[in-house]
């Protein structure tokens, strides 16, 4: 169902200028796909849709091409590398320490990267708590952090 809905979203935005989530929900409904705003919001994030200015002068959702996604991921990793000073895992949590004021940027970076097993993050000024699915996911993610920080 998710793949079909996301396929329908990509079809809709390729054929029409859709500039709001509510408009997207209406268009999905016309195709017989019922959805909520929260679901559409998650789909937009997972599909890496962005808004761009259309030739008509209004904004619309578009699918970012693969090269842009790879470039975006590289930039996110660079931001992460510049801000994180240390990390550790404690059971299913990964705790990252950053330069002062940069924990929100580091956690936001990780959230945007779509890390497998990352449930969510909470950021203070210089500390971020990352909730992972389980202890194994936390341990594996610490290994990934080590690679990102090289």
PDB file of C-alpha atoms in Angstrom:
ATOM      1  CA  UNK A   1       0.000   0.000   0.000  1.00  0.00           C
ATOM      2  CA  UNK A   2       2.817   2.417   0.884  1.00  0.00           C
ATOM      3  CA  UNK A   3       4.648   1.811  -2.403  1.00  0.00           C
ATOM      4  CA  UNK A   4       1.429   2.290  -4.366  1.00  0.00           C
ATOM      5  CA  UNK A   5       0.604   5.516  -2.484  1.00  0.00           C
ATOM      6  CA  UNK A   6       4.105   6.877  -2.975  1.00  0.00           C
ATOM      7  CA  UNK A   7       3.968   5.904  -6.646  1.00  0.00           C
ATOM      8  CA  UNK A   8       0.685   7.774  -6.942  1.00  0.00           C
ATOM      9  CA  UNK A   9       2.253  10.821  -5.292  1.00  0.00           C
ATOM     10  CA  UNK A  10       5.123  10.808  -7.785  1.00  0.00           C
ATOM     11  CA  UNK A  11       2.645  10.465 -10.658  1.00  0.00           C
ATOM     12  CA  UNK A  12       0.510  13.328  -9.351  1.00  0.00           C
ATOM     13  CA  UNK A  13       3.398  15.761  -8.910  1.00  0.00           C
ATOM     14  CA  UNK A  14       4.776  14.889 -12.348  1.00  0.00           C
ATOM     15  CA  UNK A  15       1.445  15.785 -13.978  1.00  0.00           C
ATOM     16  CA  UNK A  16       0.269  18.779 -11.932  1.00  0.00           C
ATOM     17  CA  UNK A  17       1.622  21.663  -9.876  1.00  0.00           C
ATOM     18  CA  UNK A  18       0.869  20.580  -6.308  1.00  0.00           C
ATOM     19  CA  UNK A  19       1.966  23.087  -3.694  1.00  0.00           C
ATOM     20  CA  UNK A  20       0.329  21.900  -0.440  1.00  0.00           C
ATOM     21  CA  UNK A  21      -0.088  18.642   1.403  1.00  0.00           C
ATOM     22  CA  UNK A  22      -3.860  19.178   1.475  1.00  0.00           C
ATOM     23  CA  UNK A  23      -3.914  19.502  -2.311  1.00  0.00           C
ATOM     24  CA  UNK A  24      -1.913  16.284  -2.542  1.00  0.00           C
ATOM     25  CA  UNK A  25      -4.419  14.509  -0.252  1.00  0.00           C
ATOM     26  CA  UNK A  26      -7.282  15.657  -2.506  1.00  0.00           C
ATOM     27  CA  UNK A  27      -5.477  14.430  -5.628  1.00  0.00           C
ATOM     28  CA  UNK A  28      -4.746  11.069  -3.982  1.00  0.00           C
ATOM     29  CA  UNK A  29      -8.414  10.767  -3.054  1.00  0.00           C
ATOM     30  CA  UNK A  30      -9.382  11.297  -6.707  1.00  0.00           C
ATOM     31  CA  UNK A  31      -7.246   8.232  -7.483  1.00  0.00           C
ATOM     32  CA  UNK A  32      -9.002   6.233  -4.760  1.00  0.00           C
ATOM     33  CA  UNK A  33      -6.101   6.494  -2.314  1.00  0.00           C
ATOM     34  CA  UNK A  34      -7.230   7.726   1.098  1.00  0.00           C
ATOM     35  CA  UNK A  35      -4.484   9.249   3.221  1.00  0.00           C
ATOM     36  CA  UNK A  36      -3.922  11.517   6.196  1.00  0.00           C
ATOM     37  CA  UNK A  37      -1.791  14.643   6.413  1.00  0.00           C
ATOM     38  CA  UNK A  38       0.689  12.861   8.693  1.00  0.00           C
ATOM     39  CA  UNK A  39       1.100  10.003   6.215  1.00  0.00           C
ATOM     40  CA  UNK A  40       1.548  12.378   3.283  1.00  0.00           C
ATOM     41  CA  UNK A  41       4.099  14.351   5.296  1.00  0.00           C
ATOM     42  CA  UNK A  42       6.119  11.171   5.947  1.00  0.00           C
ATOM     43  CA  UNK A  43       5.857  10.200   2.277  1.00  0.00           C
ATOM     44  CA  UNK A  44       7.177  13.618   1.220  1.00  0.00           C
ATOM     45  CA  UNK A  45      10.163  13.178   3.521  1.00  0.00           C
ATOM     46  CA  UNK A  46      10.850   9.587   2.405  1.00  0.00           C
ATOM     47  CA  UNK A  47      10.553  10.497  -1.273  1.00  0.00           C
ATOM     48  CA  UNK A  48      12.877  13.493  -0.747  1.00  0.00           C
ATOM     49  CA  UNK A  49      10.364  15.833  -2.357  1.00  0.00           C
ATOM     50  CA  UNK A  50      11.249  19.503  -2.372  1.00  0.00           C
ATOM     51  CA  UNK A  51       9.387  22.627  -3.401  1.00  0.00           C
ATOM     52  CA  UNK A  52      10.632  24.600  -6.360  1.00  0.00           C
ATOM     53  CA  UNK A  53       9.370  27.574  -8.286  1.00  0.00           C
ATOM     54  CA  UNK A  54       7.294  26.516 -11.291  1.00  0.00           C
ATOM     55  CA  UNK A  55       7.335  28.322 -14.650  1.00  0.00           C
ATOM     56  CA  UNK A  56       3.956  29.828 -13.636  1.00  0.00           C
ATOM     57  CA  UNK A  57       5.538  31.512 -10.620  1.00  0.00           C
ATOM     58  CA  UNK A  58       4.039  29.347  -7.886  1.00  0.00           C
ATOM     59  CA  UNK A  59       5.742  26.682  -5.805  1.00  0.00           C
ATOM     60  CA  UNK A  60       5.247  22.973  -6.413  1.00  0.00           C
ATOM     61  CA  UNK A  61       6.521  19.655  -5.103  1.00  0.00           C
ATOM     62  CA  UNK A  62       9.137  17.927  -7.233  1.00  0.00           C
ATOM     63  CA  UNK A  63      11.239  14.805  -6.803  1.00  0.00           C
ATOM     64  CA  UNK A  64      14.871  15.650  -6.257  1.00  0.00           C
ATOM     65  CA  UNK A  65      17.109  13.856  -8.739  1.00  0.00           C
ATOM     66  CA  UNK A  66      19.566  11.229  -7.495  1.00  0.00           C
ATOM     67  CA  UNK A  67      22.655  13.430  -7.944  1.00  0.00           C
ATOM     68  CA  UNK A  68      21.087  16.143  -5.768  1.00  0.00           C
ATOM     69  CA  UNK A  69      20.262  13.547  -3.094  1.00  0.00           C
ATOM     70  CA  UNK A  70      23.824  12.241  -3.068  1.00  0.00           C
ATOM     71  CA  UNK A  71      25.203  15.793  -2.896  1.00  0.00           C
ATOM     72  CA  UNK A  72      22.772  16.610  -0.071  1.00  0.00           C
ATOM     73  CA  UNK A  73      23.874  13.518   1.871  1.00  0.00           C
ATOM     74  CA  UNK A  74      27.527  14.474   1.413  1.00  0.00           C
ATOM     75  CA  UNK A  75      26.814  17.977   2.730  1.00  0.00           C
ATOM     76  CA  UNK A  76      24.929  16.542   5.704  1.00  0.00           C
ATOM     77  CA  UNK A  77      27.836  14.250   6.526  1.00  0.00           C
ATOM     78  CA  UNK A  78      30.235  17.200   6.324  1.00  0.00           C
ATOM     79  CA  UNK A  79      28.076  19.191   8.763  1.00  0.00           C
ATOM     80  CA  UNK A  80      27.961  16.205  11.098  1.00  0.00           C
ATOM     81  CA  UNK A  81      31.720  15.711  10.903  1.00  0.00           C
ATOM     82  CA  UNK A  82      32.400  19.367  11.715  1.00  0.00           C
ATOM     83  CA  UNK A  83      30.109  19.482  14.753  1.00  0.00           C
ATOM     84  CA  UNK A  84      30.514  16.142  16.607  1.00  0.00           C
ATOM     85  CA  UNK A  85      33.353  15.859  19.146  1.00  0.00           C
ATOM     86  CA  UNK A  86      32.548  12.449  20.685  1.00  0.00           C
ATOM     87  CA  UNK A  87      29.905   9.735  20.857  1.00  0.00           C
ATOM     88  CA  UNK A  88      28.976   6.672  22.910  1.00  0.00           C
ATOM     89  CA  UNK A  89      26.171   4.174  23.124  1.00  0.00           C
ATOM     90  CA  UNK A  90      24.249   3.145  26.236  1.00  0.00           C
ATOM     91  CA  UNK A  91      21.831   0.312  25.596  1.00  0.00           C
ATOM     92  CA  UNK A  92      19.596   1.496  22.735  1.00  0.00           C
ATOM     93  CA  UNK A  93      20.711   5.141  23.003  1.00  0.00           C
ATOM     94  CA  UNK A  94      23.521   6.855  21.167  1.00  0.00           C
ATOM     95  CA  UNK A  95      24.765  10.011  22.838  1.00  0.00           C
ATOM     96  CA  UNK A  96      26.695  12.518  20.777  1.00  0.00           C
ATOM     97  CA  UNK A  97      28.670  15.463  22.123  1.00  0.00           C
ATOM     98  CA  UNK A  98      29.151  18.475  19.878  1.00  0.00           C
ATOM     99  CA  UNK A  99      30.740  21.869  19.887  1.00  0.00           C
ATOM    100  CA  UNK A 100      28.590  24.338  21.883  1.00  0.00           C
ATOM    101  CA  UNK A 101      25.311  25.154  20.151  1.00  0.00           C
ATOM    102  CA  UNK A 102      25.668  22.523  17.421  1.00  0.00           C
ATOM    103  CA  UNK A 103      23.748  19.540  18.822  1.00  0.00           C
ATOM    104  CA  UNK A 104      20.502  20.639  17.101  1.00  0.00           C
ATOM    105  CA  UNK A 105      22.333  20.796  13.747  1.00  0.00           C
ATOM    106  CA  UNK A 106      23.943  17.380  14.268  1.00  0.00           C
ATOM    107  CA  UNK A 107      20.651  15.756  15.299  1.00  0.00           C
ATOM    108  CA  UNK A 108      18.789  17.464  12.468  1.00  0.00           C
ATOM    109  CA  UNK A 109      21.417  16.171  10.062  1.00  0.00           C
ATOM    110  CA  UNK A 110      20.971  12.619  11.310  1.00  0.00           C
ATOM    111  CA  UNK A 111      17.174  12.856  11.154  1.00  0.00           C
ATOM    112  CA  UNK A 112      17.403  14.044   7.536  1.00  0.00           C
ATOM    113  CA  UNK A 113      19.765  11.233   6.550  1.00  0.00           C
ATOM    114  CA  UNK A 114      17.145   8.527   7.139  1.00  0.00           C
ATOM    115  CA  UNK A 115      19.421   6.373   9.283  1.00  0.00           C
ATOM    116  CA  UNK A 116      18.177   2.789   9.545  1.00  0.00           C
ATOM    117  CA  UNK A 117      17.126   2.004  13.125  1.00  0.00           C
ATOM    118  CA  UNK A 118      16.986   5.654  14.246  1.00  0.00           C
ATOM    119  CA  UNK A 119      13.660   6.244  15.970  1.00  0.00           C
ATOM    120  CA  UNK A 120      14.263   9.893  16.834  1.00  0.00           C
ATOM    121  CA  UNK A 121      16.550  12.423  18.420  1.00  0.00           C
ATOM    122  CA  UNK A 122      16.525  15.066  21.141  1.00  0.00           C
ATOM    123  CA  UNK A 123      19.103  17.841  21.140  1.00  0.00           C
ATOM    124  CA  UNK A 124      20.315  20.139  23.854  1.00  0.00           C
ATOM    125  CA  UNK A 125      23.036  22.739  23.382  1.00  0.00           C
ATOM    126  CA  UNK A 126      26.012  20.405  23.022  1.00  0.00           C
ATOM    127  CA  UNK A 127      24.503  16.947  23.561  1.00  0.00           C
ATOM    128  CA  UNK A 128      22.199  14.858  21.421  1.00  0.00           C
ATOM    129  CA  UNK A 129      20.329  11.721  22.438  1.00  0.00           C
ATOM    130  CA  UNK A 130      19.473   9.358  19.614  1.00  0.00           C
ATOM    131  CA  UNK A 131      16.917   6.645  20.298  1.00  0.00           C
ATOM    132  CA  UNK A 132      17.636   3.533  18.269  1.00  0.00           C
ATOM    133  CA  UNK A 133      15.376   0.502  17.753  1.00  0.00           C
ATOM    134  CA  UNK A 134      17.543  -1.709  19.967  1.00  0.00           C
ATOM    135  CA  UNK A 135      21.046  -2.167  21.389  1.00  0.00           C
ATOM    136  CA  UNK A 136      22.352  -3.793  18.213  1.00  0.00           C
ATOM    137  CA  UNK A 137      21.188  -0.831  16.116  1.00  0.00           C
ATOM    138  CA  UNK A 138      22.917   1.544  18.556  1.00  0.00           C
ATOM    139  CA  UNK A 139      26.180  -0.404  18.340  1.00  0.00           C
ATOM    140  CA  UNK A 140      26.028  -0.549  14.542  1.00  0.00           C
ATOM    141  CA  UNK A 141      25.276   3.147  14.323  1.00  0.00           C
ATOM    142  CA  UNK A 142      28.296   3.965  16.493  1.00  0.00           C
ATOM    143  CA  UNK A 143      30.389   2.105  13.913  1.00  0.00           C
ATOM    144  CA  UNK A 144      28.814   4.257  11.188  1.00  0.00           C
ATOM    145  CA  UNK A 145      29.595   7.402  13.186  1.00  0.00           C
ATOM    146  CA  UNK A 146      33.218   6.299  13.402  1.00  0.00           C
ATOM    147  CA  UNK A 147      33.275   6.047   9.597  1.00  0.00           C
ATOM    148  CA  UNK A 148      31.606   9.452   9.172  1.00  0.00           C
ATOM    149  CA  UNK A 149      34.127  11.120  11.474  1.00  0.00           C
ATOM    150  CA  UNK A 150      37.177   9.769   9.583  1.00  0.00           C
TER     151      UNK A 150
END
